[in-house]
Amino acid sequence: MVIRRFLAFYCFMCFVLLACQAQDKKVDMDKLIKAELALTEKYEHQPLFGAQLNKTGCKMILEIEGGEDYRLTDSTGESMMLPLNYMLLKKGKQRLLVKIYPRDGEEFLTMHATASITVYRAAGKNSEMGDYKKLVEFELPADIGSQKLPYYEASLAFEADVPYDYQKELDRASDLTEIPDIEKKVVNKYKELRVMGMNCDENAYSFDVIHKSAITSNTLYLDTYDEIKKSYDVKRAVIDCDPAISDREFLPIENYAMQFYANGKLVALWQKNHLPMFYLKAIIHKGTDKERKFEGGDPILLYMPEGSKELKVW
């Protein structure tokens, strides 16, 4: 009888523990929003910078010199208006590096490669498209295919009068290039994030990347509770465990390229094809007999804040 009671109690405690663990993985949105809001400021001056990107037959990487980059890695055509504010660390002269690479399976840029960029400035976040002022332009040379180039690089310069300054925080951060075991630390941090994704641990992941989320909100002037709440309407794919998503599989953290940014203050891992190393493959089911494959990743940059010995998500 005692054994039966013990087994019943043990089973009950296991059920409670599993239930608590499941609840722990669900994010406390009110707590998260308030924590992110505390990392933002209100600015009267709210200029927005954006880049209209168009490309076919190639891959494109945009990097703010001294900052981070954005990657269009699809081998097909892409067109978008990319907000630049989150890539701009502080006001002043900016140098936008443009890097054009061949499609998968091609050694050189071909005659099919075309790319153009136009950088714009708007006075505020509620400006109409007609109010955007053109600053600089770039276009890939029409004869690029005859030059037999493995990649093409150019740069664009423009002034940005943004009101925030993230350069100060990076200046105080550790120089990651001087840390002997930095690669091991970076790989271990990526593995931690990968486990969060595999376990659908929305709570742990959301708070781990809150600095990243707050930079986006702050540089786009989302400075109210409701605005930040709305930014979470679309869940990150890497932590989305909707029943309609099956066969979730994360790439192992291996066969990567490690890249430093911001004069050694930031670091990231990338696949050799320029895609994020933190990368998910899955199947999304629509209706009873429709399904489609999904692939996507979350670009992760890491830094070591002042006074810390641990890597954090930038």
PDB file of N, CA, C and O in Angstrom, residues 164-238:
ATOM      1  N   TYR A 164      20.232  58.664 -31.307  1.00  0.00           N
ATOM      2  CA  TYR A 164      20.743  57.696 -30.333  1.00  0.00           C
ATOM      3  C   TYR A 164      22.239  57.443 -30.566  1.00  0.00           C
ATOM      4  O   TYR A 164      22.807  57.832 -31.586  1.00  0.00           O
ATOM      5  N   ASP A 165      22.875  56.777 -29.598  1.00  0.00           N
ATOM      6  CA  ASP A 165      24.303  56.484 -29.711  1.00  0.00           C
ATOM      7  C   ASP A 165      24.605  55.141 -29.041  1.00  0.00           C
ATOM      8  O   ASP A 165      24.706  55.053 -27.816  1.00  0.00           O
ATOM      9  N   TYR A 166      24.731  54.091 -29.860  1.00  0.00           N
ATOM     10  CA  TYR A 166      25.103  52.772 -29.345  1.00  0.00           C
ATOM     11  C   TYR A 166      26.607  52.544 -29.411  1.00  0.00           C
ATOM     12  O   TYR A 166      27.112  51.548 -28.892  1.00  0.00           O
ATOM     13  N   GLN A 167      27.320  53.462 -30.040  1.00  0.00           N
ATOM     14  CA  GLN A 167      28.771  53.334 -30.133  1.00  0.00           C
ATOM     15  C   GLN A 167      29.408  53.374 -28.741  1.00  0.00           C
ATOM     16  O   GLN A 167      30.397  52.678 -28.474  1.00  0.00           O
ATOM     17  N   LYS A 168      28.843  54.176 -27.851  1.00  0.00           N
ATOM     18  CA  LYS A 168      29.395  54.291 -26.496  1.00  0.00           C
ATOM     19  C   LYS A 168      29.377  52.944 -25.780  1.00  0.00           C
ATOM     20  O   LYS A 168      30.326  52.583 -25.078  1.00  0.00           O
ATOM     21  N   GLU A 169      28.277  52.212 -25.942  1.00  0.00           N
ATOM     22  CA  GLU A 169      28.179  50.901 -25.299  1.00  0.00           C
ATOM     23  C   GLU A 169      29.206  49.933 -25.876  1.00  0.00           C
ATOM     24  O   GLU A 169      29.843  49.164 -25.139  1.00  0.00           O
ATOM     25  N   LEU A 170      29.383  49.963 -27.193  1.00  0.00           N
ATOM     26  CA  LEU A 170      30.367  49.081 -27.816  1.00  0.00           C
ATOM     27  C   LEU A 170      31.795  49.476 -27.453  1.00  0.00           C
ATOM     28  O   LEU A 170      32.664  48.613 -27.295  1.00  0.00           O
ATOM     29  N   ASP A 171      32.045  50.768 -27.315  1.00  0.00           N
ATOM     30  CA  ASP A 171      33.388  51.218 -26.940  1.00  0.00           C
ATOM     31  C   ASP A 171      33.796  50.657 -25.580  1.00  0.00           C
ATOM     32  O   ASP A 171      34.980  50.370 -25.341  1.00  0.00           O
ATOM     33  N   ARG A 172      32.825  50.484 -24.687  1.00  0.00           N
ATOM     34  CA  ARG A 172      33.116  49.967 -23.349  1.00  0.00           C
ATOM     35  C   ARG A 172      33.178  48.439 -23.315  1.00  0.00           C
ATOM     36  O   ARG A 172      33.670  47.855 -22.344  1.00  0.00           O
ATOM     37  N   ALA A 173      32.666  47.788 -24.379  1.00  0.00           N
ATOM     38  CA  ALA A 173      32.645  46.327 -24.425  1.00  0.00           C
ATOM     39  C   ALA A 173      34.049  45.771 -24.688  1.00  0.00           C
ATOM     40  O   ALA A 173      34.949  46.485 -25.128  1.00  0.00           O
ATOM     41  N   SER A 174      34.230  44.491 -24.405  1.00  0.00           N
ATOM     42  CA  SER A 174      35.525  43.845 -24.593  1.00  0.00           C
ATOM     43  C   SER A 174      35.853  43.683 -26.070  1.00  0.00           C
ATOM     44  O   SER A 174      34.961  43.491 -26.907  1.00  0.00           O
ATOM     45  N   ASP A 175      37.138  43.739 -26.386  1.00  0.00           N
ATOM     46  CA  ASP A 175      37.620  43.438 -27.731  1.00  0.00           C
ATOM     47  C   ASP A 175      37.685  41.918 -27.842  1.00  0.00           C
ATOM     48  O   ASP A 175      38.552  41.266 -27.248  1.00  0.00           O
ATOM     49  N   LEU A 176      36.767  41.342 -28.594  1.00  0.00           N
ATOM     50  CA  LEU A 176      36.640  39.893 -28.660  1.00  0.00           C
ATOM     51  C   LEU A 176      37.825  39.233 -29.357  1.00  0.00           C
ATOM     52  O   LEU A 176      38.104  38.050 -29.129  1.00  0.00           O
ATOM     53  N   THR A 177      38.525  39.967 -30.175  1.00  0.00           N
ATOM     54  CA  THR A 177      39.671  39.393 -30.890  1.00  0.00           C
ATOM     55  C   THR A 177      40.836  39.123 -29.943  1.00  0.00           C
ATOM     56  O   THR A 177      41.778  38.403 -30.300  1.00  0.00           O
ATOM     57  N   GLU A 178      40.788  39.689 -28.738  1.00  0.00           N
ATOM     58  CA  GLU A 178      41.871  39.500 -27.778  1.00  0.00           C
ATOM     59  C   GLU A 178      41.581  38.385 -26.774  1.00  0.00           C
ATOM     60  O   GLU A 178      42.392  38.114 -25.891  1.00  0.00           O
ATOM     61  N   ILE A 179      40.426  37.739 -26.896  1.00  0.00           N
ATOM     62  CA  ILE A 179      40.057  36.652 -25.995  1.00  0.00           C
ATOM     63  C   ILE A 179      40.532  35.330 -26.605  1.00  0.00           C
ATOM     64  O   ILE A 179      40.069  34.953 -27.697  1.00  0.00           O
ATOM     65  N   PRO A 180      41.452  34.620 -25.945  1.00  0.00           N
ATOM     66  CA  PRO A 180      42.072  33.424 -26.540  1.00  0.00           C
ATOM     67  C   PRO A 180      41.085  32.345 -26.985  1.00  0.00           C
ATOM     68  O   PRO A 180      41.235  31.765 -28.049  1.00  0.00           O
ATOM     69  N   ASP A 181      40.076  32.055 -26.162  1.00  0.00           N
ATOM     70  CA  ASP A 181      39.138  30.979 -26.481  1.00  0.00           C
ATOM     71  C   ASP A 181      37.809  31.514 -26.994  1.00  0.00           C
ATOM     72  O   ASP A 181      36.750  30.926 -26.744  1.00  0.00           O
ATOM     73  N   ILE A 182      37.853  32.627 -27.718  1.00  0.00           N
ATOM     74  CA  ILE A 182      36.613  33.274 -28.149  1.00  0.00           C
ATOM     75  C   ILE A 182      35.763  32.371 -29.042  1.00  0.00           C
ATOM     76  O   ILE A 182      34.535  32.352 -28.922  1.00  0.00           O
ATOM     77  N   GLU A 183      36.393  31.603 -29.925  1.00  0.00           N
ATOM     78  CA  GLU A 183      35.596  30.753 -30.822  1.00  0.00           C
ATOM     79  C   GLU A 183      34.798  29.720 -30.028  1.00  0.00           C
ATOM     80  O   GLU A 183      33.623  29.472 -30.316  1.00  0.00           O
ATOM     81  N   LYS A 184      35.414  29.125 -29.022  1.00  0.00           N
ATOM     82  CA  LYS A 184      34.714  28.150 -28.180  1.00  0.00           C
ATOM     83  C   LYS A 184      33.546  28.805 -27.462  1.00  0.00           C
ATOM     84  O   LYS A 184      32.453  28.235 -27.381  1.00  0.00           O
ATOM     85  N   LYS A 185      33.765  30.010 -26.936  1.00  0.00           N
ATOM     86  CA  LYS A 185      32.692  30.729 -26.244  1.00  0.00           C
ATOM     87  C   LYS A 185      31.539  31.043 -27.198  1.00  0.00           C
ATOM     88  O   LYS A 185      30.367  30.931 -26.836  1.00  0.00           O
ATOM     89  N   VAL A 186      31.868  31.462 -28.415  1.00  0.00           N
ATOM     90  CA  VAL A 186      30.832  31.804 -29.400  1.00  0.00           C
ATOM     91  C   VAL A 186      30.022  30.567 -29.765  1.00  0.00           C
ATOM     92  O   VAL A 186      28.784  30.597 -29.789  1.00  0.00           O
ATOM     93  N   VAL A 187      30.707  29.467 -30.038  1.00  0.00           N
ATOM     94  CA  VAL A 187      30.021  28.227 -30.407  1.00  0.00           C
ATOM     95  C   VAL A 187      29.116  27.758 -29.267  1.00  0.00           C
ATOM     96  O   VAL A 187      27.972  27.343 -29.497  1.00  0.00           O
ATOM     97  N   ASN A 188      29.608  27.828 -28.042  1.00  0.00           N
ATOM     98  CA  ASN A 188      28.792  27.408 -26.893  1.00  0.00           C
ATOM     99  C   ASN A 188      27.546  28.266 -26.738  1.00  0.00           C
ATOM    100  O   ASN A 188      26.467  27.761 -26.401  1.00  0.00           O
ATOM    101  N   LYS A 189      27.670  29.572 -26.979  1.00  0.00           N
ATOM    102  CA  LYS A 189      26.503  30.455 -26.881  1.00  0.00           C
ATOM    103  C   LYS A 189      25.488  30.117 -27.966  1.00  0.00           C
ATOM    104  O   LYS A 189      24.274  30.074 -27.708  1.00  0.00           O
ATOM    105  N   TYR A 190      25.955  29.872 -29.168  1.00  0.00           N
ATOM    106  CA  TYR A 190      25.052  29.477 -30.247  1.00  0.00           C
ATOM    107  C   TYR A 190      24.354  28.163 -29.917  1.00  0.00           C
ATOM    108  O   TYR A 190      23.166  27.983 -30.214  1.00  0.00           O
ATOM    109  N   LYS A 191      25.075  27.248 -29.291  1.00  0.00           N
ATOM    110  CA  LYS A 191      24.475  25.968 -28.917  1.00  0.00           C
ATOM    111  C   LYS A 191      23.397  26.172 -27.864  1.00  0.00           C
ATOM    112  O   LYS A 191      22.369  25.480 -27.876  1.00  0.00           O
ATOM    113  N   GLU A 192      23.610  27.098 -26.944  1.00  0.00           N
ATOM    114  CA  GLU A 192      22.588  27.418 -25.940  1.00  0.00           C
ATOM    115  C   GLU A 192      21.310  27.905 -26.621  1.00  0.00           C
ATOM    116  O   GLU A 192      20.200  27.485 -26.268  1.00  0.00           O
ATOM    117  N   LEU A 193      21.463  28.815 -27.575  1.00  0.00           N
ATOM    118  CA  LEU A 193      20.301  29.350 -28.286  1.00  0.00           C
ATOM    119  C   LEU A 193      19.615  28.253 -29.102  1.00  0.00           C
ATOM    120  O   LEU A 193      18.382  28.208 -29.189  1.00  0.00           O
ATOM    121  N   ARG A 194      20.406  27.371 -29.678  1.00  0.00           N
ATOM    122  CA  ARG A 194      19.861  26.262 -30.458  1.00  0.00           C
ATOM    123  C   ARG A 194      18.992  25.357 -29.582  1.00  0.00           C
ATOM    124  O   ARG A 194      17.910  24.921 -30.002  1.00  0.00           O
ATOM    125  N   VAL A 195      19.447  25.086 -28.359  1.00  0.00           N
ATOM    126  CA  VAL A 195      18.658  24.269 -27.433  1.00  0.00           C
ATOM    127  C   VAL A 195      17.343  24.965 -27.093  1.00  0.00           C
ATOM    128  O   VAL A 195      16.290  24.324 -27.016  1.00  0.00           O
ATOM    129  N   MET A 196      17.389  26.282 -26.900  1.00  0.00           N
ATOM    130  CA  MET A 196      16.153  27.030 -26.640  1.00  0.00           C
ATOM    131  C   MET A 196      15.177  26.864 -27.797  1.00  0.00           C
ATOM    132  O   MET A 196      13.974  26.685 -27.596  1.00  0.00           O
ATOM    133  N   GLY A 197      15.699  26.925 -29.016  1.00  0.00           N
ATOM    134  CA  GLY A 197      14.849  26.752 -30.183  1.00  0.00           C
ATOM    135  C   GLY A 197      14.286  25.347 -30.272  1.00  0.00           C
ATOM    136  O   GLY A 197      13.091  25.153 -30.546  1.00  0.00           O
ATOM    137  N   MET A 198      15.117  24.356 -30.028  1.00  0.00           N
ATOM    138  CA  MET A 198      14.672  22.964 -30.085  1.00  0.00           C
ATOM    139  C   MET A 198      13.593  22.696 -29.042  1.00  0.00           C
ATOM    140  O   MET A 198      12.655  21.933 -29.291  1.00  0.00           O
ATOM    141  N   ASN A 199      13.731  23.327 -27.873  1.00  0.00           N
ATOM    142  CA  ASN A 199      12.766  23.124 -26.790  1.00  0.00           C
ATOM    143  C   ASN A 199      11.582  24.091 -26.845  1.00  0.00           C
ATOM    144  O   ASN A 199      10.732  24.077 -25.945  1.00  0.00           O
ATOM    145  N   CYS A 200      11.534  24.932 -27.864  1.00  0.00           N
ATOM    146  CA  CYS A 200      10.469  25.941 -27.976  1.00  0.00           C
ATOM    147  C   CYS A 200      10.388  26.792 -26.714  1.00  0.00           C
ATOM    148  O   CYS A 200       9.299  27.150 -26.250  1.00  0.00           O
ATOM    149  N   ASP A 201      11.545  27.112 -26.168  1.00  0.00           N
ATOM    150  CA  ASP A 201      11.587  27.874 -24.929  1.00  0.00           C
ATOM    151  C   ASP A 201      11.484  29.364 -25.248  1.00  0.00           C
ATOM    152  O   ASP A 201      12.460  30.105 -25.257  1.00  0.00           O
ATOM    153  N   GLU A 202      10.256  29.780 -25.500  1.00  0.00           N
ATOM    154  CA  GLU A 202       9.988  31.158 -25.905  1.00  0.00           C
ATOM    155  C   GLU A 202      10.406  32.152 -24.826  1.00  0.00           C
ATOM    156  O   GLU A 202      10.928  33.231 -25.125  1.00  0.00           O
ATOM    157  N   ASN A 203      10.195  31.780 -23.567  1.00  0.00           N
ATOM    158  CA  ASN A 203      10.515  32.683 -22.476  1.00  0.00           C
ATOM    159  C   ASN A 203      12.017  32.949 -22.392  1.00  0.00           C
ATOM    160  O   ASN A 203      12.467  34.098 -22.378  1.00  0.00           O
ATOM    161  N   ALA A 204      12.814  31.885 -22.354  1.00  0.00           N
ATOM    162  CA  ALA A 204      14.268  32.031 -22.239  1.00  0.00           C
ATOM    163  C   ALA A 204      14.837  32.767 -23.446  1.00  0.00           C
ATOM    164  O   ALA A 204      15.676  33.659 -23.302  1.00  0.00           O
ATOM    165  N   TYR A 205      14.378  32.407 -24.640  1.00  0.00           N
ATOM    166  CA  TYR A 205      14.918  33.024 -25.849  1.00  0.00           C
ATOM    167  C   TYR A 205      14.548  34.504 -25.932  1.00  0.00           C
ATOM    168  O   TYR A 205      15.394  35.343 -26.255  1.00  0.00           O
ATOM    169  N   SER A 206      13.320  34.835 -25.624  1.00  0.00           N
ATOM    170  CA  SER A 206      12.856  36.216 -25.736  1.00  0.00           C
ATOM    171  C   SER A 206      13.648  37.147 -24.821  1.00  0.00           C
ATOM    172  O   SER A 206      13.999  38.268 -25.214  1.00  0.00           O
ATOM    173  N   PHE A 207      13.934  36.680 -23.613  1.00  0.00           N
ATOM    174  CA  PHE A 207      14.700  37.518 -22.691  1.00  0.00           C
ATOM    175  C   PHE A 207      16.194  37.502 -23.035  1.00  0.00           C
ATOM    176  O   PHE A 207      16.898  38.475 -22.768  1.00  0.00           O
ATOM    177  N   ASP A 208      16.666  36.429 -23.651  1.00  0.00           N
ATOM    178  CA  ASP A 208      18.076  36.364 -24.027  1.00  0.00           C
ATOM    179  C   ASP A 208      18.393  37.327 -25.171  1.00  0.00           C
ATOM    180  O   ASP A 208      19.496  37.854 -25.254  1.00  0.00           O
ATOM    181  N   VAL A 209      17.413  37.552 -26.042  1.00  0.00           N
ATOM    182  CA  VAL A 209      17.638  38.440 -27.193  1.00  0.00           C
ATOM    183  C   VAL A 209      16.982  39.805 -26.995  1.00  0.00           C
ATOM    184  O   VAL A 209      16.780  40.543 -27.961  1.00  0.00           O
ATOM    185  N   ILE A 210      16.667  40.164 -25.746  1.00  0.00           N
ATOM    186  CA  ILE A 210      15.927  41.405 -25.505  1.00  0.00           C
ATOM    187  C   ILE A 210      16.736  42.642 -25.909  1.00  0.00           C
ATOM    188  O   ILE A 210      16.176  43.643 -26.360  1.00  0.00           O
ATOM    189  N   HIS A 211      18.047  42.580 -25.777  1.00  0.00           N
ATOM    190  CA  HIS A 211      18.878  43.722 -26.189  1.00  0.00           C
ATOM    191  C   HIS A 211      18.743  43.933 -27.698  1.00  0.00           C
ATOM    192  O   HIS A 211      18.617  45.063 -28.168  1.00  0.00           O
ATOM    193  N   LYS A 212      18.747  42.855 -28.448  1.00  0.00           N
ATOM    194  CA  LYS A 212      18.572  42.896 -29.905  1.00  0.00           C
ATOM    195  C   LYS A 212      17.213  43.493 -30.261  1.00  0.00           C
ATOM    196  O   LYS A 212      17.099  44.372 -31.125  1.00  0.00           O
ATOM    197  N   SER A 213      16.172  43.033 -29.572  1.00  0.00           N
ATOM    198  CA  SER A 213      14.818  43.543 -29.823  1.00  0.00           C
ATOM    199  C   SER A 213      14.705  45.010 -29.453  1.00  0.00           C
ATOM    200  O   SER A 213      14.066  45.798 -30.165  1.00  0.00           O
ATOM    201  N   ALA A 214      15.342  45.391 -28.338  1.00  0.00           N
ATOM    202  CA  ALA A 214      15.257  46.770 -27.867  1.00  0.00           C
ATOM    203  C   ALA A 214      15.974  47.734 -28.809  1.00  0.00           C
ATOM    204  O   ALA A 214      15.521  48.873 -28.995  1.00  0.00           O
ATOM    205  N   ILE A 215      17.083  47.299 -29.399  1.00  0.00           N
ATOM    206  CA  ILE A 215      17.772  48.154 -30.368  1.00  0.00           C
ATOM    207  C   ILE A 215      16.853  48.450 -31.543  1.00  0.00           C
ATOM    208  O   ILE A 215      16.746  49.588 -32.005  1.00  0.00           O
ATOM    209  N   THR A 216      16.177  47.408 -32.034  1.00  0.00           N
ATOM    210  CA  THR A 216      15.249  47.601 -33.152  1.00  0.00           C
ATOM    211  C   THR A 216      14.141  48.571 -32.771  1.00  0.00           C
ATOM    212  O   THR A 216      13.827  49.513 -33.511  1.00  0.00           O
ATOM    213  N   SER A 217      13.535  48.360 -31.605  1.00  0.00           N
ATOM    214  CA  SER A 217      12.444  49.236 -31.171  1.00  0.00           C
ATOM    215  C   SER A 217      12.925  50.671 -30.970  1.00  0.00           C
ATOM    216  O   SER A 217      12.281  51.627 -31.414  1.00  0.00           O
ATOM    217  N   ASN A 218      14.057  50.826 -30.312  1.00  0.00           N
ATOM    218  CA  ASN A 218      14.550  52.159 -30.000  1.00  0.00           C
ATOM    219  C   ASN A 218      14.949  52.929 -31.244  1.00  0.00           C
ATOM    220  O   ASN A 218      14.683  54.129 -31.364  1.00  0.00           O
ATOM    221  N   THR A 219      15.602  52.257 -32.197  1.00  0.00           N
ATOM    222  CA  THR A 219      16.064  52.956 -33.399  1.00  0.00           C
ATOM    223  C   THR A 219      14.937  53.217 -34.387  1.00  0.00           C
ATOM    224  O   THR A 219      15.076  54.055 -35.279  1.00  0.00           O
ATOM    225  N   LEU A 220      13.818  52.511 -34.220  1.00  0.00           N
ATOM    226  CA  LEU A 220      12.641  52.777 -35.042  1.00  0.00           C
ATOM    227  C   LEU A 220      11.614  53.608 -34.282  1.00  0.00           C
ATOM    228  O   LEU A 220      10.492  53.793 -34.739  1.00  0.00           O
ATOM    229  N   TYR A 221      12.003  54.066 -33.084  1.00  0.00           N
ATOM    230  CA  TYR A 221      11.198  54.981 -32.259  1.00  0.00           C
ATOM    231  C   TYR A 221       9.873  54.372 -31.813  1.00  0.00           C
ATOM    232  O   TYR A 221       8.850  55.046 -31.746  1.00  0.00           O
ATOM    233  N   LEU A 222       9.895  53.071 -31.494  1.00  0.00           N
ATOM    234  CA  LEU A 222       8.734  52.410 -30.900  1.00  0.00           C
ATOM    235  C   LEU A 222       8.884  52.576 -29.394  1.00  0.00           C
ATOM    236  O   LEU A 222       9.540  51.778 -28.721  1.00  0.00           O
ATOM    237  N   ASP A 223       8.294  53.610 -28.850  1.00  0.00           N
ATOM    238  CA  ASP A 223       8.564  53.999 -27.467  1.00  0.00           C
ATOM    239  C   ASP A 223       7.344  53.960 -26.558  1.00  0.00           C
ATOM    240  O   ASP A 223       7.316  54.596 -25.506  1.00  0.00           O
ATOM    241  N   THR A 224       6.321  53.202 -26.957  1.00  0.00           N
ATOM    242  CA  THR A 224       5.152  53.029 -26.095  1.00  0.00           C
ATOM    243  C   THR A 224       4.897  51.539 -25.878  1.00  0.00           C
ATOM    244  O   THR A 224       5.355  50.695 -26.654  1.00  0.00           O
ATOM    245  N   TYR A 225       4.172  51.242 -24.822  1.00  0.00           N
ATOM    246  CA  TYR A 225       3.843  49.850 -24.492  1.00  0.00           C
ATOM    247  C   TYR A 225       3.127  49.180 -25.667  1.00  0.00           C
ATOM    248  O   TYR A 225       3.469  48.055 -26.072  1.00  0.00           O
ATOM    249  N   ASP A 226       2.140  49.858 -26.232  1.00  0.00           N
ATOM    250  CA  ASP A 226       1.339  49.258 -27.304  1.00  0.00           C
ATOM    251  C   ASP A 226       2.154  49.029 -28.575  1.00  0.00           C
ATOM    252  O   ASP A 226       1.955  48.032 -29.276  1.00  0.00           O
ATOM    253  N   GLU A 227       3.074  49.948 -28.882  1.00  0.00           N
ATOM    254  CA  GLU A 227       3.897  49.774 -30.082  1.00  0.00           C
ATOM    255  C   GLU A 227       4.821  48.567 -29.946  1.00  0.00           C
ATOM    256  O   GLU A 227       4.982  47.787 -30.893  1.00  0.00           O
ATOM    257  N   ILE A 228       5.417  48.402 -28.794  1.00  0.00           N
ATOM    258  CA  ILE A 228       6.294  47.253 -28.589  1.00  0.00           C
ATOM    259  C   ILE A 228       5.476  45.961 -28.549  1.00  0.00           C
ATOM    260  O   ILE A 228       5.893  44.929 -29.095  1.00  0.00           O
ATOM    261  N   LYS A 229       4.306  46.017 -27.927  1.00  0.00           N
ATOM    262  CA  LYS A 229       3.435  44.841 -27.901  1.00  0.00           C
ATOM    263  C   LYS A 229       3.087  44.391 -29.313  1.00  0.00           C
ATOM    264  O   LYS A 229       3.103  43.192 -29.625  1.00  0.00           O
ATOM    265  N   LYS A 230       2.796  45.332 -30.172  1.00  0.00           N
ATOM    266  CA  LYS A 230       2.431  45.006 -31.557  1.00  0.00           C
ATOM    267  C   LYS A 230       3.606  44.371 -32.303  1.00  0.00           C
ATOM    268  O   LYS A 230       3.414  43.528 -33.188  1.00  0.00           O
ATOM    269  N   SER A 231       4.829  44.757 -31.937  1.00  0.00           N
ATOM    270  CA  SER A 231       5.999  44.204 -32.623  1.00  0.00           C
ATOM    271  C   SER A 231       6.163  42.714 -32.357  1.00  0.00           C
ATOM    272  O   SER A 231       6.888  42.024 -33.069  1.00  0.00           O
ATOM    273  N   TYR A 232       5.483  42.209 -31.322  1.00  0.00           N
ATOM    274  CA  TYR A 232       5.552  40.782 -30.994  1.00  0.00           C
ATOM    275  C   TYR A 232       4.378  39.997 -31.578  1.00  0.00           C
ATOM    276  O   TYR A 232       4.210  38.817 -31.270  1.00  0.00           O
ATOM    277  N   ASP A 233       3.583  40.639 -32.417  1.00  0.00           N
ATOM    278  CA  ASP A 233       2.441  39.940 -33.012  1.00  0.00           C
ATOM    279  C   ASP A 233       2.889  38.750 -33.855  1.00  0.00           C
ATOM    280  O   ASP A 233       2.209  37.721 -33.912  1.00  0.00           O
ATOM    281  N   VAL A 234       4.033  38.911 -34.527  1.00  0.00           N
ATOM    282  CA  VAL A 234       4.579  37.819 -35.338  1.00  0.00           C
ATOM    283  C   VAL A 234       5.681  37.144 -34.539  1.00  0.00           C
ATOM    284  O   VAL A 234       6.679  37.767 -34.185  1.00  0.00           O
ATOM    285  N   LYS A 235       5.502  35.866 -34.245  1.00  0.00           N
ATOM    286  CA  LYS A 235       6.467  35.140 -33.428  1.00  0.00           C
ATOM    287  C   LYS A 235       7.680  34.736 -34.265  1.00  0.00           C
ATOM    288  O   LYS A 235       7.559  34.409 -35.447  1.00  0.00           O
ATOM    289  N   ARG A 236       8.852  34.783 -33.657  1.00  0.00           N
ATOM    290  CA  ARG A 236      10.065  34.334 -34.337  1.00  0.00           C
ATOM    291  C   ARG A 236       9.932  32.862 -34.695  1.00  0.00           C
ATOM    292  O   ARG A 236       9.560  32.028 -33.871  1.00  0.00           O
ATOM    293  N   ALA A 237      10.281  32.520 -35.935  1.00  0.00           N
ATOM    294  CA  ALA A 237      10.120  31.145 -36.415  1.00  0.00           C
ATOM    295  C   ALA A 237      10.929  30.152 -35.588  1.00  0.00           C
ATOM    296  O   ALA A 237      10.510  29.012 -35.378  1.00  0.00           O
ATOM    297  N   VAL A 238      12.089  30.582 -35.082  1.00  0.00           N
ATOM    298  CA  VAL A 238      12.965  29.647 -34.380  1.00  0.00           C
ATOM    299  C   VAL A 238      12.398  29.188 -33.043  1.00  0.00           C
ATOM    300  O   VAL A 238      12.879  28.206 -32.466  1.00  0.00           O
TER     301      VAL A 238
END
